[in-house]
Short mmCIF file of C-alpha atoms in Angstrom, two decimals:
data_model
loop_
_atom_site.label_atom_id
_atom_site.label_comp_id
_atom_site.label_asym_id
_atom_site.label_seq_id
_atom_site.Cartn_x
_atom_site.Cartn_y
_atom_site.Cartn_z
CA UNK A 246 50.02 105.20 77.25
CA UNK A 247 52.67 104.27 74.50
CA UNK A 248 53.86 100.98 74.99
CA UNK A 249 57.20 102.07 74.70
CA UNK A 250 57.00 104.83 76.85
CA UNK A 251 55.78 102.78 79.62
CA UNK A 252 58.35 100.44 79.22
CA UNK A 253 61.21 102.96 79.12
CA UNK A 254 59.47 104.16 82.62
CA UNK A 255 59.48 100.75 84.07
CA UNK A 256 63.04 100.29 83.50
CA UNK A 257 64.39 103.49 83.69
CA UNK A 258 67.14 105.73 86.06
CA UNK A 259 66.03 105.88 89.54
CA UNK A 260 63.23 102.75 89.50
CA UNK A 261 63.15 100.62 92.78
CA UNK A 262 65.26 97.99 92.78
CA UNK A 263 64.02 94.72 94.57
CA UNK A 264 66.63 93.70 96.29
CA UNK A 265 66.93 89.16 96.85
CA UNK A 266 70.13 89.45 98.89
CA UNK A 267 68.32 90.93 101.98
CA UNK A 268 66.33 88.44 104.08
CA UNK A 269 69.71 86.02 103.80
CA UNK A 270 71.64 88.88 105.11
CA UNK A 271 69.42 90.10 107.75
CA UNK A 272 69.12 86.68 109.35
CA UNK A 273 72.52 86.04 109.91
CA UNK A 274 73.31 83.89 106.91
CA UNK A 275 75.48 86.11 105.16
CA UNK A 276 79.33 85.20 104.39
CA UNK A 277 81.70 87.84 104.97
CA UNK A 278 85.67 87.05 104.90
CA UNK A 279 85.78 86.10 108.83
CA UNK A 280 83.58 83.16 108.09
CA UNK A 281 85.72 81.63 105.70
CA UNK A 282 87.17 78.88 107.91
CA UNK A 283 89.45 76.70 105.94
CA UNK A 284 91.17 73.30 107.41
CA UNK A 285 94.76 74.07 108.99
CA UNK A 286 94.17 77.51 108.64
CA UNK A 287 96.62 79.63 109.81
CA UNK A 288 96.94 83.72 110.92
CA UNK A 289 99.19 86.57 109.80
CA UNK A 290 100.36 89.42 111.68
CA UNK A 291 102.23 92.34 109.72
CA UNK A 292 104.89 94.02 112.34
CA UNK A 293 104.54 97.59 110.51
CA UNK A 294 106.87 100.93 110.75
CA UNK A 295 106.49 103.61 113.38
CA UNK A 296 108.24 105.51 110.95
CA UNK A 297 107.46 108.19 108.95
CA UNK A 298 110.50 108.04 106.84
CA UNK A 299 113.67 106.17 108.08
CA UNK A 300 115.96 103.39 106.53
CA UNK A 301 115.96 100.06 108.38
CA UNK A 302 119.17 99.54 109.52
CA UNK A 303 118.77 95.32 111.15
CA UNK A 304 115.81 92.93 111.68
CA UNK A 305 116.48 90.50 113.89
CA UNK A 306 113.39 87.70 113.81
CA UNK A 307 114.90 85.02 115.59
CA UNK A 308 112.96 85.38 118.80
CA UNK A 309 109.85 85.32 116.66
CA UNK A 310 110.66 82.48 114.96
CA UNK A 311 111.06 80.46 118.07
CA UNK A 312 107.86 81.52 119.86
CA UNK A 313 105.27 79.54 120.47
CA UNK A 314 102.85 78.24 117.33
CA UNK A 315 104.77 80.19 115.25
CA UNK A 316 105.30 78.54 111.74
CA UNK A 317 106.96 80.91 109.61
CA UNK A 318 108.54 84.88 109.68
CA UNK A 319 109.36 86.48 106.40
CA UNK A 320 110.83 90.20 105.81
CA UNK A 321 111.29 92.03 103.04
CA UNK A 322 114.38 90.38 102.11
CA UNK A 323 112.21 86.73 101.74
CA UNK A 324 109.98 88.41 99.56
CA UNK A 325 113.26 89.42 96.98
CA UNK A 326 115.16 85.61 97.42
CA UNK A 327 111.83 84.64 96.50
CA UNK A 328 111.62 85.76 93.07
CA UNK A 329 107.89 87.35 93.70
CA UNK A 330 107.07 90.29 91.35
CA UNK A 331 105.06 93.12 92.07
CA UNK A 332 102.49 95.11 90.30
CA UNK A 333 102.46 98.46 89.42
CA UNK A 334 100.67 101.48 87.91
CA UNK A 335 100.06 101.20 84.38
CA UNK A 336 98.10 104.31 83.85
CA UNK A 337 98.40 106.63 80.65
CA UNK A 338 99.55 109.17 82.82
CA UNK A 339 102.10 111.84 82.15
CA UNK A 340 104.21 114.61 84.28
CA UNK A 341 103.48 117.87 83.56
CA UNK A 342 106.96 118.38 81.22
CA UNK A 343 105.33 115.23 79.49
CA UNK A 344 107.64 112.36 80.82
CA UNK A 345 105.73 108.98 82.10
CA UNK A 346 104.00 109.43 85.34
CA UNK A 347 106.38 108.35 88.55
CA UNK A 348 104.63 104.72 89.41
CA UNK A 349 107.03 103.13 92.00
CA UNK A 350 106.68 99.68 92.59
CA UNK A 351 105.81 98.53 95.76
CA UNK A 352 106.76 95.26 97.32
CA UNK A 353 104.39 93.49 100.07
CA UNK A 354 106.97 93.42 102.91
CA UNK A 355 109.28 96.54 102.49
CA UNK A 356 112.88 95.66 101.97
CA UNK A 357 115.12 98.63 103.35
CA UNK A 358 113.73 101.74 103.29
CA UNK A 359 110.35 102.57 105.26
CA UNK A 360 107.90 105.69 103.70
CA UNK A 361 104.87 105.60 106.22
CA UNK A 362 103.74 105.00 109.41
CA UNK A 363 102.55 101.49 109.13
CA UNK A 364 104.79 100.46 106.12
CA UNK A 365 104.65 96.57 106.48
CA UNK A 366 108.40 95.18 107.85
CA UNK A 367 108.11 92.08 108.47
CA UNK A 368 104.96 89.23 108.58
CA UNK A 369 104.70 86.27 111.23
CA UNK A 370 102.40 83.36 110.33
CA UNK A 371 101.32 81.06 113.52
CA UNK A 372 98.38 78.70 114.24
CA UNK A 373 96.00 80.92 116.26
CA UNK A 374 96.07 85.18 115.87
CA UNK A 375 97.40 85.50 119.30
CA UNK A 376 100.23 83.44 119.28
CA UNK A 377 101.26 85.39 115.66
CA UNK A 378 100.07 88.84 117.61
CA UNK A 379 102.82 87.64 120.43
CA UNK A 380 105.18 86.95 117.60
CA UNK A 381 105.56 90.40 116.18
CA UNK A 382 105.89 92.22 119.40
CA UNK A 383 109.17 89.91 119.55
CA UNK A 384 110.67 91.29 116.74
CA UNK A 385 113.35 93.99 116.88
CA UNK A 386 113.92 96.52 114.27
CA UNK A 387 116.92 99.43 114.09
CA UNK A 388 115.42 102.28 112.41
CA UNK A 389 117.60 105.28 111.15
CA UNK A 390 114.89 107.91 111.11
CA UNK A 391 115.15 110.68 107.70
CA UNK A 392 113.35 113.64 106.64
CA UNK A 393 109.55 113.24 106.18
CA UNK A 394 106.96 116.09 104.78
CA UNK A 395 103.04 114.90 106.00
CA UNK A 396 101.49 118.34 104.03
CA UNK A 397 101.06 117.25 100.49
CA UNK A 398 101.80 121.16 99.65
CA UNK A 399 104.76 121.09 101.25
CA UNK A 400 106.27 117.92 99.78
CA UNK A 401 105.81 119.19 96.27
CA UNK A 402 107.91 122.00 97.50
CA UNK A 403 111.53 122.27 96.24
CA UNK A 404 113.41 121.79 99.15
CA UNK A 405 111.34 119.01 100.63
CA UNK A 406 112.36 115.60 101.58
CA UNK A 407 112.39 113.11 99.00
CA UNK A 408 110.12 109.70 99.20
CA UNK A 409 111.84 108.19 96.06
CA UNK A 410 114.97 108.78 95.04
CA UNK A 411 113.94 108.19 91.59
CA UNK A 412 111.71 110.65 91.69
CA UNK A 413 112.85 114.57 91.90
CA UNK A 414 109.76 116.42 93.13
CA UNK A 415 107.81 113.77 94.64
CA UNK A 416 104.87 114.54 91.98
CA UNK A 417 103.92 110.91 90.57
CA UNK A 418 101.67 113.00 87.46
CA UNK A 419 99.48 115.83 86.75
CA UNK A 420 95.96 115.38 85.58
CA UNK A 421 94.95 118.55 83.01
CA UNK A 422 90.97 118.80 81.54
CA UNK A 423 89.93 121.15 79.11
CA UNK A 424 91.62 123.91 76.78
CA UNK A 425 94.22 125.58 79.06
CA UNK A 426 95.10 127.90 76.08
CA UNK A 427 91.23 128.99 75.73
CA UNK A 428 90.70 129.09 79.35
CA UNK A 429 93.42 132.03 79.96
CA UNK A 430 92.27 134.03 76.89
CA UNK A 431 88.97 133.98 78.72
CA UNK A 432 91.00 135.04 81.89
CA UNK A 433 92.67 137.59 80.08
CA UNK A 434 90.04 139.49 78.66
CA UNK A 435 87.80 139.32 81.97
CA UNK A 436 86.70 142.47 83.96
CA UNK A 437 87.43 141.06 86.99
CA UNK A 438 89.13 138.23 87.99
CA UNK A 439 89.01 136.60 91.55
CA UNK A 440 91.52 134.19 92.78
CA UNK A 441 90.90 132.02 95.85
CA UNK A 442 92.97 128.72 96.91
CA UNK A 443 91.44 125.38 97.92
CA UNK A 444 92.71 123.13 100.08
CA UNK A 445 91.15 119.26 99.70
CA UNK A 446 91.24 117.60 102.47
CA UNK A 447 92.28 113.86 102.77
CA UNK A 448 89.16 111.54 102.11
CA UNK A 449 89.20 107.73 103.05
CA UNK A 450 86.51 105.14 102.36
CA UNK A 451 84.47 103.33 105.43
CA UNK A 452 83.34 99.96 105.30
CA UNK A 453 81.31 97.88 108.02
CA UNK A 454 84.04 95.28 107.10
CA UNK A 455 87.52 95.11 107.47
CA UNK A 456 89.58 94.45 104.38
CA UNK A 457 91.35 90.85 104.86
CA UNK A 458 92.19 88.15 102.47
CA UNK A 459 93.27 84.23 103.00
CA UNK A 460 95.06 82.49 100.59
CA UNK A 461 95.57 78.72 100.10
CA UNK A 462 97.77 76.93 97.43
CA UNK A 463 97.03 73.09 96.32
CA UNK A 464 100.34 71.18 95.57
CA UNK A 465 98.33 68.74 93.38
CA UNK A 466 97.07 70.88 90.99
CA UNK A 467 99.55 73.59 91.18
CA UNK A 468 96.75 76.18 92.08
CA UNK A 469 96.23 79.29 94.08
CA UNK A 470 92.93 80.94 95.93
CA UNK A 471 92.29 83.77 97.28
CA UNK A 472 89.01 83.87 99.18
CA UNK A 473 88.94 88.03 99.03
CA UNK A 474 85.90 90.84 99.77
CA UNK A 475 86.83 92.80 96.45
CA UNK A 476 84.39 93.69 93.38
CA UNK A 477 86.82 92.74 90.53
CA UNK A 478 88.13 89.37 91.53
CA UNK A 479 89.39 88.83 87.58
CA UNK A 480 91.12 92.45 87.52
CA UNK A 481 92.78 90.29 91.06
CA UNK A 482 93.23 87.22 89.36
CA UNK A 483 95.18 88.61 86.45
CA UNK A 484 97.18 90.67 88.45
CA UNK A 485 98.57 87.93 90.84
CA UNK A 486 99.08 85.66 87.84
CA UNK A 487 101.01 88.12 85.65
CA UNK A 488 102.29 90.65 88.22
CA UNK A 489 103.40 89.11 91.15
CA UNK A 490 103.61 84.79 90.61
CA UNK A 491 104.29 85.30 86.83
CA UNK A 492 102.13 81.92 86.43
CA UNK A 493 98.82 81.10 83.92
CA UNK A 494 95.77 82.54 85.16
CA UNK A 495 94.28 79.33 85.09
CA UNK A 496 96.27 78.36 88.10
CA UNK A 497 94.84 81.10 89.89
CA UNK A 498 91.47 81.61 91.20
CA UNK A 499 89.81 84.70 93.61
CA UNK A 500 86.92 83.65 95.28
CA UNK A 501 84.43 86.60 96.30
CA UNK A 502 81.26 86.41 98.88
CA UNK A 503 79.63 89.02 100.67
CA UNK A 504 81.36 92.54 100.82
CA UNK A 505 80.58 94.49 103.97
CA UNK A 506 80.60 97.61 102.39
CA UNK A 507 82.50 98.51 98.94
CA UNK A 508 82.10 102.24 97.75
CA UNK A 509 85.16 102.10 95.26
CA UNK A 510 87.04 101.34 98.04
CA UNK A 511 86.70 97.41 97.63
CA UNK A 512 86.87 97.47 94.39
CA UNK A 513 90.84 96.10 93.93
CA UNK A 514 93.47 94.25 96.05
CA UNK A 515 95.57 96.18 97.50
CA UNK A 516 99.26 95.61 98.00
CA UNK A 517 99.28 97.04 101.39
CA UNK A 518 98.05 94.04 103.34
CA UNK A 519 95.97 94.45 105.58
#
């Protein structure tokens, strides 16, 4: 056989893998984001919206902020007096009348306005999870409830309630492949033409592990970590150092270990935080 050929074969698509990482994780030894235990640590709850779609009309945090172990509450309104940016879409993407796609920024802790069930309101931070799991339940939140659409079909619809203002038909951008001018000539001159609508269902990635994050900061040399289960962790890096702390990348660092489970999923920090 060519000694090319048998090279090419070796290495090529769909070869066996042997796989190092195994034995280590099999036995126990693996480190997922739970086993990053870091001195003083302490836990973060995220009170989050039962609300579709509603303005928040008062948070009152007081009685969370005198619980027990409790060491700090923040809402929305923190995050702004804070000066903390926030990262958005920056995606070549266009509407379909060719404007710039609609890429709302979104802040960590939300700061008057709800859009989902489970929008985060407010986060306690406490010693142990259970006393900052106590904390939240002691915060009380006024909702006024609005209009909320749950079909995607629907809330591209004229007449249906609006998630941003800003944005008229709740369409963020359209996404078009191919020759659309060649592709109805082709209709046009067909025999027969069948039409049939499709409906795509919702689809959300599983993982064995839940997504999490802990974050320190060291006062003496000015420096952040995040100890994260992501696949990109200088995609992360760059976007908390230019997006949301506006500092140099070199004082931030993202520390990655094991990843129970990516599939695309895992592959980015999300602002939601979960």
């Amino acid at each position: 056989m060519d000694g090319g050929i048998a090279q090419s074969m070796k290495f090529g698509v769909g070869q066996p893998v042997r796989r190092f990482e195994d034995v280590r994780l099999v036995t126990g030894r693996g480190r997922y984001q739970d086993d990053v235990v870091l001195p003083r640590q302490a836990y973060a709850v995220f009170l989050r919206s039962p609300c579709a779609h509603a303005r928040i009309v008062s948070i009152d945090v007081q009685a969370a902020r005198a619980a027990p172990g409790v060491l700090a509450v923040y809402t929305g309104a923190d995050y702004k007096a804070d000066g903390l940016s926030m990262p958005k879409a920056v995606m070549p993407r266009k509407k379909a009348d060719g404007s710039p796609m609609f890429a709302p920024q979104r802040p960590a802790l939300v700061i008057d306005r709800v859009r989902y069930v489970g929008d985060p309101v407010a986060m306690v931070i406490a010693e142990t999870l259970m006393e900052a799991k106590d904390a939240a339940e002691l915060i009380a939140v006024v909702y006024d409830e609005l209009p909320s659409v749950t079909s995607t079909d629907e809330a591209a619809r004229p007449d249906a309630a609006r998630v941003w203002d800003e944005n008229p038909d709740n369409i963020s951008h359209t996404v078009q492949h191919g020759n659309k001018a060649a592709t109805d000539a082709a209709f046009a001159q067909a025999a027969h033409v069948a039409r049939q609508r499709y409906v795509i269902t919702r689809v959300h990635a599983q993982y064995m592990e839940p997504r999490g994050a802990i974050g320190s900061y060291d006062a003496f040399e000015n420096r952040y970590t995040l100890y994260a289960d992501v696949n990109y962790p200088h995609r992360v890096r760059n976007m908390l150092a230019t997006s949301v702390f506006n500092v140099p990348e070199s004082a931030v660092r993202v520390v990655c270990h094991d990843v129970g489970g990516g599939f695309g999923a895992k592959g980015w920090q999300y602002v939601d935080p979960r």
